[in-house]
Amino acid sequence: MWHLRTAQGKDVDALQRFVGNLSLATRVQRFFAPLRELPGELVRALRQADPAHCFVIAEADGEPIGLGQLALRGEQGEVALVVADAWQSRGVGARLLAQLLVEASRHGLREVMLETLAGNRGMRALARRGGFDLQRHPGDPELLLGRRQLTA
Ligand SMILES: CC(C)(COP(=O)(O)OP(=O)(O)OC[C@H]1O[C@@H](n2cnc3c(N)ncnc32)[C@H](O)[C@@H]1OP(=O)(O)O)[C@@H](O)C(=O)NCCC(=O)NCCS
């Protein structure tokens, strides 16, 4: 069984292990680059409990199997998520995305965005199911930009 919970600074080491164990394809789909660790900006946000970020962990047997994040910028937010290779296509991503949208509503956001590689079929399907409208990214031809309005 697995569950969702809020991530905190004490989770950084486990999350670094989680990212390091992801396949190259999954890391590129999440970070758009073959990173082997969480970017420093996210590590700092976790450690400092930065109020401009919410992190949600999907956890099984005490280990992360998924990580979702919401960056808060005024009335807009941006979500990103990743699920361990062995756990993909089992509903974890859908639950993470739904929880990030709950967090976005709780913070009073009006709009949530996401970026995905245009060839990422799984994320395209998940985003559309989550109510996002996907368009070509104005700043990068390899990306799609998803937008979802939130009602108050
Ligand atoms: C994209 C990702 C987050 C989806 O998470 P997941 O746990 O695998 O997805 P779920 O099992 O919750 O699937 C939800 C829906 O998404 C769609 N979907 C998921 N993976 C899919 C795939 N490979 N192909 C087509 N549709 C897919 C399906 O519609 C699915 O609904 P269903 O279960 O009724 O078929 C996950 O595959 C992942 O971590 N990928 C690498 C990182 C990444 O792409 N992050 C997105 C950039 S922010």
Short mmCIF file of N, CA and C and ligand atoms in Angstrom, two decimals:
data_model
loop_
_atom_site.label_atom_id
_atom_site.label_comp_id
_atom_site.label_asym_id
_atom_site.label_seq_id
_atom_site.Cartn_x
_atom_site.Cartn_y
_atom_site.Cartn_z
N MET A 1 0.84 -1.20 0.00
CA MET A 1 0.00 0.00 0.00
C MET A 1 0.88 1.25 0.00
N TRP A 2 0.34 2.33 -0.52
CA TRP A 2 1.09 3.58 -0.53
C TRP A 2 0.15 4.71 -0.11
N HIS A 3 0.73 5.82 0.26
CA HIS A 3 -0.08 6.97 0.69
C HIS A 3 0.66 8.26 0.31
N LEU A 4 -0.07 9.35 0.39
CA LEU A 4 0.52 10.67 0.14
C LEU A 4 0.74 11.38 1.46
N ARG A 5 1.79 12.18 1.50
CA ARG A 5 2.01 13.05 2.66
C ARG A 5 2.83 14.25 2.22
N THR A 6 2.83 15.28 3.06
CA THR A 6 3.63 16.46 2.77
C THR A 6 5.12 16.15 2.98
N ALA A 7 5.96 16.63 2.07
CA ALA A 7 7.41 16.41 2.21
C ALA A 7 8.02 17.55 3.01
N GLN A 8 9.08 17.23 3.76
CA GLN A 8 9.77 18.22 4.59
C GLN A 8 11.27 18.10 4.39
N GLY A 9 12.00 18.99 5.07
CA GLY A 9 13.46 19.00 4.96
C GLY A 9 14.09 17.66 5.29
N LYS A 10 13.51 16.95 6.26
CA LYS A 10 14.11 15.67 6.68
C LYS A 10 13.99 14.60 5.59
N ASP A 11 13.21 14.87 4.56
CA ASP A 11 13.04 13.89 3.48
C ASP A 11 14.08 14.03 2.37
N VAL A 12 14.95 15.04 2.47
CA VAL A 12 15.85 15.33 1.35
C VAL A 12 16.71 14.12 0.97
N ASP A 13 17.31 13.44 1.96
CA ASP A 13 18.21 12.31 1.63
C ASP A 13 17.44 11.21 0.90
N ALA A 14 16.25 10.88 1.40
CA ALA A 14 15.45 9.82 0.75
C ALA A 14 15.03 10.26 -0.65
N LEU A 15 14.73 11.55 -0.81
CA LEU A 15 14.33 12.04 -2.14
C LEU A 15 15.52 12.03 -3.11
N GLN A 16 16.71 12.31 -2.60
CA GLN A 16 17.89 12.22 -3.48
C GLN A 16 18.09 10.77 -3.93
N ARG A 17 17.89 9.80 -3.03
CA ARG A 17 18.00 8.39 -3.43
C ARG A 17 16.94 8.06 -4.48
N PHE A 18 15.73 8.56 -4.24
CA PHE A 18 14.62 8.33 -5.17
C PHE A 18 14.97 8.85 -6.57
N VAL A 19 15.47 10.08 -6.64
CA VAL A 19 15.82 10.66 -7.96
C VAL A 19 16.97 9.89 -8.60
N GLY A 20 17.98 9.53 -7.77
CA GLY A 20 19.13 8.80 -8.30
C GLY A 20 18.77 7.45 -8.86
N ASN A 21 17.68 6.85 -8.38
CA ASN A 21 17.27 5.52 -8.85
C ASN A 21 16.31 5.58 -10.04
N LEU A 22 15.90 6.78 -10.44
CA LEU A 22 14.99 6.88 -11.60
C LEU A 22 15.75 6.54 -12.88
N SER A 23 15.03 5.99 -13.86
CA SER A 23 15.68 5.73 -15.15
C SER A 23 16.04 7.05 -15.82
N LEU A 24 16.98 6.97 -16.75
CA LEU A 24 17.38 8.18 -17.49
C LEU A 24 16.16 8.81 -18.17
N ALA A 25 15.33 7.98 -18.80
CA ALA A 25 14.16 8.53 -19.53
C ALA A 25 13.25 9.29 -18.57
N THR A 26 13.01 8.72 -17.40
CA THR A 26 12.11 9.37 -16.43
C THR A 26 12.72 10.68 -15.93
N ARG A 27 14.05 10.68 -15.67
CA ARG A 27 14.69 11.92 -15.20
C ARG A 27 14.61 13.01 -16.27
N VAL A 28 14.82 12.61 -17.53
CA VAL A 28 14.75 13.62 -18.61
C VAL A 28 13.32 14.13 -18.76
N GLN A 29 12.34 13.23 -18.62
CA GLN A 29 10.95 13.69 -18.74
C GLN A 29 10.58 14.66 -17.62
N ARG A 30 11.14 14.41 -16.44
CA ARG A 30 10.80 15.30 -15.31
C ARG A 30 11.58 16.62 -15.33
N PHE A 31 12.91 16.51 -15.56
CA PHE A 31 13.75 17.71 -15.39
C PHE A 31 14.18 18.31 -16.73
N PHE A 32 13.85 17.65 -17.86
CA PHE A 32 14.25 18.10 -19.21
C PHE A 32 15.77 18.07 -19.35
N ALA A 33 16.44 17.34 -18.48
CA ALA A 33 17.90 17.18 -18.50
C ALA A 33 18.20 15.94 -17.66
N PRO A 34 19.34 15.26 -17.92
CA PRO A 34 19.61 13.99 -17.22
C PRO A 34 20.16 14.19 -15.81
N LEU A 35 19.47 14.97 -15.00
CA LEU A 35 19.95 15.22 -13.63
C LEU A 35 19.95 13.92 -12.83
N ARG A 36 20.89 13.81 -11.89
CA ARG A 36 20.93 12.62 -11.02
C ARG A 36 20.49 12.97 -9.60
N GLU A 37 20.27 14.26 -9.37
CA GLU A 37 19.88 14.72 -8.04
C GLU A 37 18.79 15.77 -8.18
N LEU A 38 18.08 16.01 -7.11
CA LEU A 38 17.13 17.14 -7.12
C LEU A 38 17.90 18.43 -7.33
N PRO A 39 17.39 19.35 -8.14
CA PRO A 39 18.07 20.64 -8.30
C PRO A 39 18.21 21.36 -6.95
N GLY A 40 19.33 22.10 -6.79
CA GLY A 40 19.62 22.77 -5.53
C GLY A 40 18.50 23.68 -5.06
N GLU A 41 17.83 24.31 -6.01
CA GLU A 41 16.72 25.22 -5.66
C GLU A 41 15.62 24.47 -4.89
N LEU A 42 15.34 23.23 -5.33
CA LEU A 42 14.29 22.45 -4.65
C LEU A 42 14.77 21.95 -3.30
N VAL A 43 16.05 21.57 -3.22
CA VAL A 43 16.60 21.11 -1.94
C VAL A 43 16.53 22.25 -0.92
N ARG A 44 16.91 23.46 -1.35
CA ARG A 44 16.85 24.62 -0.44
C ARG A 44 15.42 24.88 -0.01
N ALA A 45 14.49 24.81 -0.97
CA ALA A 45 13.08 25.07 -0.63
C ALA A 45 12.57 24.05 0.39
N LEU A 46 12.96 22.79 0.23
CA LEU A 46 12.54 21.75 1.19
C LEU A 46 13.16 22.02 2.55
N ARG A 47 14.46 22.29 2.57
CA ARG A 47 15.17 22.45 3.86
C ARG A 47 14.68 23.68 4.61
N GLN A 48 14.36 24.73 3.87
CA GLN A 48 13.97 25.99 4.52
C GLN A 48 12.46 26.09 4.69
N ALA A 49 11.73 25.03 4.32
CA ALA A 49 10.26 25.07 4.37
C ALA A 49 9.75 26.35 3.70
N ASP A 50 10.28 26.63 2.52
CA ASP A 50 9.93 27.83 1.75
C ASP A 50 8.43 27.88 1.51
N PRO A 51 7.74 28.93 1.97
CA PRO A 51 6.29 28.98 1.81
C PRO A 51 5.84 29.12 0.35
N ALA A 52 6.79 29.40 -0.56
CA ALA A 52 6.43 29.50 -1.98
C ALA A 52 6.43 28.13 -2.68
N HIS A 53 6.65 27.07 -1.92
CA HIS A 53 6.64 25.72 -2.50
C HIS A 53 5.84 24.77 -1.62
N CYS A 54 5.08 23.86 -2.27
CA CYS A 54 4.47 22.73 -1.56
C CYS A 54 5.02 21.46 -2.19
N PHE A 55 5.39 20.52 -1.37
CA PHE A 55 5.90 19.24 -1.87
C PHE A 55 5.02 18.11 -1.32
N VAL A 56 4.66 17.20 -2.19
CA VAL A 56 3.87 16.03 -1.77
C VAL A 56 4.63 14.77 -2.17
N ILE A 57 4.83 13.88 -1.20
CA ILE A 57 5.50 12.60 -1.46
C ILE A 57 4.45 11.50 -1.53
N ALA A 58 4.60 10.62 -2.51
CA ALA A 58 3.90 9.34 -2.47
C ALA A 58 4.90 8.35 -1.88
N GLU A 59 4.46 7.59 -0.89
CA GLU A 59 5.39 6.78 -0.12
C GLU A 59 4.84 5.35 0.02
N ALA A 60 5.74 4.37 -0.14
CA ALA A 60 5.37 2.97 0.11
C ALA A 60 6.47 2.37 0.98
N ASP A 61 6.11 1.71 2.04
CA ASP A 61 7.08 1.10 2.97
C ASP A 61 8.14 2.11 3.41
N GLY A 62 7.74 3.33 3.65
CA GLY A 62 8.65 4.34 4.17
C GLY A 62 9.60 4.94 3.15
N GLU A 63 9.48 4.56 1.88
CA GLU A 63 10.37 5.11 0.84
C GLU A 63 9.54 5.88 -0.20
N PRO A 64 10.09 6.99 -0.72
CA PRO A 64 9.34 7.73 -1.75
C PRO A 64 9.19 6.91 -3.03
N ILE A 65 7.98 6.93 -3.58
CA ILE A 65 7.74 6.32 -4.91
C ILE A 65 7.24 7.39 -5.89
N GLY A 66 7.05 8.60 -5.39
CA GLY A 66 6.62 9.70 -6.25
C GLY A 66 6.81 11.02 -5.54
N LEU A 67 7.01 12.06 -6.32
CA LEU A 67 7.16 13.41 -5.75
C LEU A 67 6.43 14.40 -6.63
N GLY A 68 5.59 15.20 -6.00
CA GLY A 68 4.90 16.28 -6.71
C GLY A 68 5.26 17.60 -6.04
N GLN A 69 5.30 18.64 -6.82
CA GLN A 69 5.59 19.94 -6.23
C GLN A 69 4.73 21.02 -6.88
N LEU A 70 4.45 22.01 -6.09
CA LEU A 70 3.68 23.16 -6.54
C LEU A 70 4.47 24.39 -6.16
N ALA A 71 4.83 25.20 -7.16
CA ALA A 71 5.50 26.48 -6.90
C ALA A 71 4.44 27.56 -6.93
N LEU A 72 4.43 28.41 -5.92
CA LEU A 72 3.39 29.44 -5.80
C LEU A 72 3.98 30.79 -6.21
N ARG A 73 3.31 31.42 -7.19
CA ARG A 73 3.78 32.74 -7.65
C ARG A 73 2.56 33.64 -7.77
N GLY A 74 2.26 34.33 -6.69
CA GLY A 74 1.08 35.18 -6.69
C GLY A 74 -0.17 34.33 -6.84
N GLU A 75 -0.99 34.65 -7.86
CA GLU A 75 -2.23 33.89 -8.05
C GLU A 75 -2.03 32.72 -9.00
N GLN A 76 -0.79 32.52 -9.44
CA GLN A 76 -0.49 31.41 -10.33
C GLN A 76 0.39 30.40 -9.61
N GLY A 77 0.26 29.15 -10.05
CA GLY A 77 1.16 28.12 -9.54
C GLY A 77 1.66 27.28 -10.69
N GLU A 78 2.74 26.55 -10.44
CA GLU A 78 3.23 25.61 -11.44
C GLU A 78 3.46 24.28 -10.76
N VAL A 79 2.93 23.22 -11.39
CA VAL A 79 3.09 21.89 -10.82
C VAL A 79 4.07 21.07 -11.66
N ALA A 80 4.73 20.12 -11.00
CA ALA A 80 5.58 19.15 -11.67
C ALA A 80 5.54 17.89 -10.82
N LEU A 81 5.66 16.73 -11.47
CA LEU A 81 5.62 15.50 -10.70
C LEU A 81 6.40 14.39 -11.38
N VAL A 82 6.76 13.41 -10.57
CA VAL A 82 7.50 12.27 -11.10
C VAL A 82 7.17 11.05 -10.24
N VAL A 83 7.04 9.92 -10.91
CA VAL A 83 6.71 8.65 -10.24
C VAL A 83 7.82 7.65 -10.57
N ALA A 84 8.25 6.86 -9.57
CA ALA A 84 9.28 5.84 -9.77
C ALA A 84 8.88 4.92 -10.92
N ASP A 85 9.86 4.51 -11.70
CA ASP A 85 9.57 3.71 -12.89
C ASP A 85 8.67 2.50 -12.58
N ALA A 86 9.00 1.79 -11.51
CA ALA A 86 8.27 0.56 -11.20
C ALA A 86 6.83 0.83 -10.75
N TRP A 87 6.53 2.09 -10.44
CA TRP A 87 5.19 2.44 -9.95
C TRP A 87 4.37 3.20 -10.98
N GLN A 88 4.92 3.42 -12.15
CA GLN A 88 4.16 4.18 -13.15
C GLN A 88 2.97 3.38 -13.67
N SER A 89 1.95 4.09 -14.11
CA SER A 89 0.71 3.50 -14.66
C SER A 89 -0.07 2.72 -13.61
N ARG A 90 0.07 3.11 -12.33
CA ARG A 90 -0.70 2.47 -11.26
C ARG A 90 -1.51 3.49 -10.48
N GLY A 91 -1.69 4.66 -11.06
CA GLY A 91 -2.56 5.66 -10.44
C GLY A 91 -1.87 6.63 -9.50
N VAL A 92 -0.55 6.49 -9.29
CA VAL A 92 0.14 7.37 -8.34
C VAL A 92 0.18 8.81 -8.88
N GLY A 93 0.52 8.95 -10.17
CA GLY A 93 0.61 10.29 -10.75
C GLY A 93 -0.72 11.03 -10.69
N ALA A 94 -1.81 10.31 -10.96
CA ALA A 94 -3.13 10.95 -10.93
C ALA A 94 -3.45 11.46 -9.52
N ARG A 95 -3.12 10.64 -8.49
CA ARG A 95 -3.37 11.07 -7.11
C ARG A 95 -2.49 12.25 -6.73
N LEU A 96 -1.22 12.21 -7.14
CA LEU A 96 -0.31 13.34 -6.84
C LEU A 96 -0.84 14.62 -7.48
N LEU A 97 -1.23 14.53 -8.74
CA LEU A 97 -1.71 15.74 -9.43
C LEU A 97 -2.98 16.27 -8.75
N ALA A 98 -3.89 15.36 -8.40
CA ALA A 98 -5.12 15.80 -7.74
C ALA A 98 -4.79 16.50 -6.42
N GLN A 99 -3.82 15.97 -5.67
CA GLN A 99 -3.47 16.58 -4.38
C GLN A 99 -2.82 17.95 -4.58
N LEU A 100 -1.99 18.06 -5.63
CA LEU A 100 -1.37 19.37 -5.92
C LEU A 100 -2.44 20.40 -6.26
N LEU A 101 -3.49 19.97 -6.95
CA LEU A 101 -4.58 20.90 -7.27
C LEU A 101 -5.36 21.28 -6.02
N VAL A 102 -5.51 20.34 -5.09
CA VAL A 102 -6.14 20.68 -3.80
C VAL A 102 -5.30 21.74 -3.08
N GLU A 103 -3.97 21.53 -3.07
CA GLU A 103 -3.08 22.51 -2.42
C GLU A 103 -3.19 23.87 -3.10
N ALA A 104 -3.27 23.85 -4.44
CA ALA A 104 -3.38 25.12 -5.18
C ALA A 104 -4.66 25.85 -4.79
N SER A 105 -5.76 25.12 -4.69
CA SER A 105 -7.03 25.76 -4.29
C SER A 105 -6.92 26.29 -2.87
N ARG A 106 -6.29 25.50 -2.00
CA ARG A 106 -6.15 25.92 -0.60
C ARG A 106 -5.36 27.22 -0.49
N HIS A 107 -4.42 27.42 -1.41
CA HIS A 107 -3.63 28.65 -1.39
C HIS A 107 -4.29 29.78 -2.19
N GLY A 108 -5.50 29.56 -2.66
CA GLY A 108 -6.24 30.62 -3.33
C GLY A 108 -5.76 30.94 -4.73
N LEU A 109 -5.06 29.99 -5.37
CA LEU A 109 -4.57 30.28 -6.72
C LEU A 109 -5.73 30.32 -7.72
N ARG A 110 -5.54 31.12 -8.77
CA ARG A 110 -6.54 31.20 -9.84
C ARG A 110 -6.19 30.31 -11.01
N GLU A 111 -4.88 30.05 -11.18
CA GLU A 111 -4.46 29.29 -12.36
C GLU A 111 -3.25 28.44 -12.01
N VAL A 112 -3.24 27.23 -12.56
CA VAL A 112 -2.09 26.34 -12.39
C VAL A 112 -1.54 25.99 -13.77
N MET A 113 -0.22 26.02 -13.88
CA MET A 113 0.43 25.72 -15.15
C MET A 113 1.30 24.47 -14.99
N LEU A 114 1.65 23.87 -16.09
CA LEU A 114 2.67 22.82 -16.07
C LEU A 114 3.39 22.83 -17.41
N GLU A 115 4.60 22.32 -17.41
CA GLU A 115 5.37 22.17 -18.63
C GLU A 115 5.67 20.70 -18.81
N THR A 116 5.57 20.21 -20.04
CA THR A 116 5.96 18.84 -20.32
C THR A 116 6.61 18.76 -21.70
N LEU A 117 7.52 17.79 -21.85
CA LEU A 117 8.06 17.55 -23.18
C LEU A 117 6.91 17.16 -24.10
N ALA A 118 6.95 17.67 -25.33
CA ALA A 118 5.82 17.43 -26.25
C ALA A 118 5.63 15.93 -26.50
N GLY A 119 6.72 15.14 -26.44
CA GLY A 119 6.61 13.71 -26.72
C GLY A 119 6.23 12.86 -25.53
N ASN A 120 5.92 13.47 -24.39
CA ASN A 120 5.62 12.73 -23.17
C ASN A 120 4.14 12.34 -23.15
N ARG A 121 3.84 11.17 -23.71
CA ARG A 121 2.43 10.76 -23.87
C ARG A 121 1.74 10.61 -22.53
N GLY A 122 2.47 10.01 -21.57
CA GLY A 122 1.87 9.78 -20.27
C GLY A 122 1.45 11.08 -19.60
N MET A 123 2.35 12.07 -19.60
CA MET A 123 2.02 13.34 -18.94
C MET A 123 0.96 14.10 -19.71
N ARG A 124 1.01 14.00 -21.04
CA ARG A 124 -0.03 14.67 -21.83
C ARG A 124 -1.41 14.13 -21.44
N ALA A 125 -1.49 12.79 -21.36
CA ALA A 125 -2.79 12.18 -21.03
C ALA A 125 -3.20 12.55 -19.61
N LEU A 126 -2.23 12.47 -18.69
CA LEU A 126 -2.56 12.78 -17.29
C LEU A 126 -3.00 14.23 -17.14
N ALA A 127 -2.30 15.15 -17.82
CA ALA A 127 -2.64 16.57 -17.72
C ALA A 127 -4.04 16.82 -18.28
N ARG A 128 -4.33 16.23 -19.44
CA ARG A 128 -5.68 16.46 -20.03
C ARG A 128 -6.75 15.91 -19.10
N ARG A 129 -6.48 14.72 -18.53
CA ARG A 129 -7.46 14.16 -17.59
C ARG A 129 -7.62 15.04 -16.36
N GLY A 130 -6.56 15.76 -16.01
CA GLY A 130 -6.62 16.64 -14.85
C GLY A 130 -7.19 18.01 -15.18
N GLY A 131 -7.68 18.18 -16.40
CA GLY A 131 -8.36 19.44 -16.74
C GLY A 131 -7.46 20.50 -17.32
N PHE A 132 -6.22 20.14 -17.69
CA PHE A 132 -5.31 21.14 -18.26
C PHE A 132 -5.54 21.25 -19.76
N ASP A 133 -5.47 22.47 -20.25
CA ASP A 133 -5.46 22.75 -21.68
C ASP A 133 -4.00 22.83 -22.11
N LEU A 134 -3.59 22.00 -23.06
CA LEU A 134 -2.18 21.95 -23.47
C LEU A 134 -2.00 22.66 -24.80
N GLN A 135 -1.03 23.58 -24.82
CA GLN A 135 -0.72 24.33 -26.05
C GLN A 135 0.78 24.29 -26.25
N ARG A 136 1.21 24.66 -27.45
CA ARG A 136 2.64 24.78 -27.69
C ARG A 136 3.25 25.80 -26.73
N HIS A 137 4.43 25.50 -26.23
CA HIS A 137 5.08 26.43 -25.29
C HIS A 137 5.63 27.62 -26.08
N PRO A 138 5.30 28.86 -25.67
CA PRO A 138 5.77 30.01 -26.44
C PRO A 138 7.29 30.16 -26.43
N GLY A 139 7.95 29.62 -25.39
CA GLY A 139 9.39 29.83 -25.27
C GLY A 139 10.25 28.65 -25.68
N ASP A 140 9.64 27.48 -26.00
CA ASP A 140 10.45 26.30 -26.28
C ASP A 140 9.65 25.33 -27.15
N PRO A 141 10.10 25.07 -28.39
CA PRO A 141 9.34 24.21 -29.30
C PRO A 141 9.29 22.75 -28.85
N GLU A 142 10.16 22.35 -27.91
CA GLU A 142 10.14 20.96 -27.45
C GLU A 142 9.13 20.73 -26.33
N LEU A 143 8.56 21.83 -25.82
CA LEU A 143 7.68 21.72 -24.66
C LEU A 143 6.24 22.07 -24.99
N LEU A 144 5.34 21.54 -24.18
CA LEU A 144 3.95 22.00 -24.17
C LEU A 144 3.72 22.71 -22.84
N LEU A 145 2.85 23.71 -22.89
CA LEU A 145 2.49 24.46 -21.68
C LEU A 145 1.03 24.13 -21.37
N GLY A 146 0.80 23.64 -20.16
CA GLY A 146 -0.56 23.32 -19.72
C GLY A 146 -1.07 24.39 -18.78
N ARG A 147 -2.35 24.72 -18.95
CA ARG A 147 -2.97 25.70 -18.05
C ARG A 147 -4.30 25.14 -17.57
N ARG A 148 -4.58 25.39 -16.29
CA ARG A 148 -5.87 24.99 -15.74
C ARG A 148 -6.36 26.09 -14.81
N GLN A 149 -7.54 26.58 -15.10
CA GLN A 149 -8.13 27.60 -14.22
C GLN A 149 -8.69 26.91 -12.99
N LEU A 150 -8.64 27.61 -11.87
CA LEU A 150 -9.25 27.08 -10.65
C LEU A 150 -10.38 28.02 -10.25
N THR A 151 -11.49 27.43 -9.85
CA THR A 151 -12.59 28.28 -9.39
C THR A 151 -12.46 28.48 -7.89
N ALA A 152 -12.82 29.66 -7.46
CA ALA A 152 -12.64 30.00 -6.02
C ALA A 152 -13.55 29.14 -5.18
C1 LIG B 1 3.80 11.15 -16.21
C2 LIG B 1 3.72 10.44 -14.87
C3 LIG B 1 3.85 11.45 -13.73
C4 LIG B 1 2.33 9.78 -14.78
O1 LIG B 1 2.22 9.14 -13.52
P1 LIG B 1 1.64 7.66 -13.44
O2 LIG B 1 1.57 7.28 -12.01
O3 LIG B 1 2.45 6.79 -14.33
O4 LIG B 1 0.20 7.88 -14.07
P2 LIG B 1 -1.18 7.22 -13.61
O5 LIG B 1 -0.99 5.75 -13.42
O6 LIG B 1 -1.71 7.98 -12.45
O7 LIG B 1 -2.04 7.45 -14.91
C5 LIG B 1 -3.05 8.40 -14.96
C6 LIG B 1 -3.55 8.51 -16.37
O8 LIG B 1 -2.51 9.06 -17.17
C7 LIG B 1 -2.49 8.42 -18.43
N1 LIG B 1 -1.19 7.79 -18.63
C8 LIG B 1 -0.24 7.55 -17.69
N2 LIG B 1 0.85 7.01 -18.26
C9 LIG B 1 0.59 6.90 -19.58
C10 LIG B 1 1.33 6.45 -20.72
N3 LIG B 1 2.60 6.00 -20.60
N4 LIG B 1 0.75 6.50 -21.94
C11 LIG B 1 -0.51 6.98 -22.08
N5 LIG B 1 -1.26 7.42 -21.04
C12 LIG B 1 -0.72 7.40 -19.82
C13 LIG B 1 -3.62 7.49 -18.48
O9 LIG B 1 -4.71 8.20 -19.00
C14 LIG B 1 -3.89 7.17 -17.04
O10 LIG B 1 -5.20 6.86 -16.83
P3 LIG B 1 -5.65 5.28 -16.71
O11 LIG B 1 -4.96 4.76 -15.49
O12 LIG B 1 -7.12 5.34 -16.58
O13 LIG B 1 -5.15 4.62 -17.96
C15 LIG B 1 4.78 9.32 -14.72
O14 LIG B 1 4.67 8.43 -15.80
C16 LIG B 1 6.20 9.87 -14.64
O15 LIG B 1 6.71 10.09 -13.56
N6 LIG B 1 6.83 10.09 -15.80
C17 LIG B 1 8.20 10.63 -15.81
C18 LIG B 1 8.26 12.06 -15.28
C19 LIG B 1 7.34 12.98 -16.03
O16 LIG B 1 7.03 12.77 -17.18
N7 LIG B 1 6.87 14.02 -15.34
C20 LIG B 1 6.02 15.00 -16.00
C21 LIG B 1 6.72 16.31 -16.26
S1 LIG B 1 6.25 17.45 -15.00
#
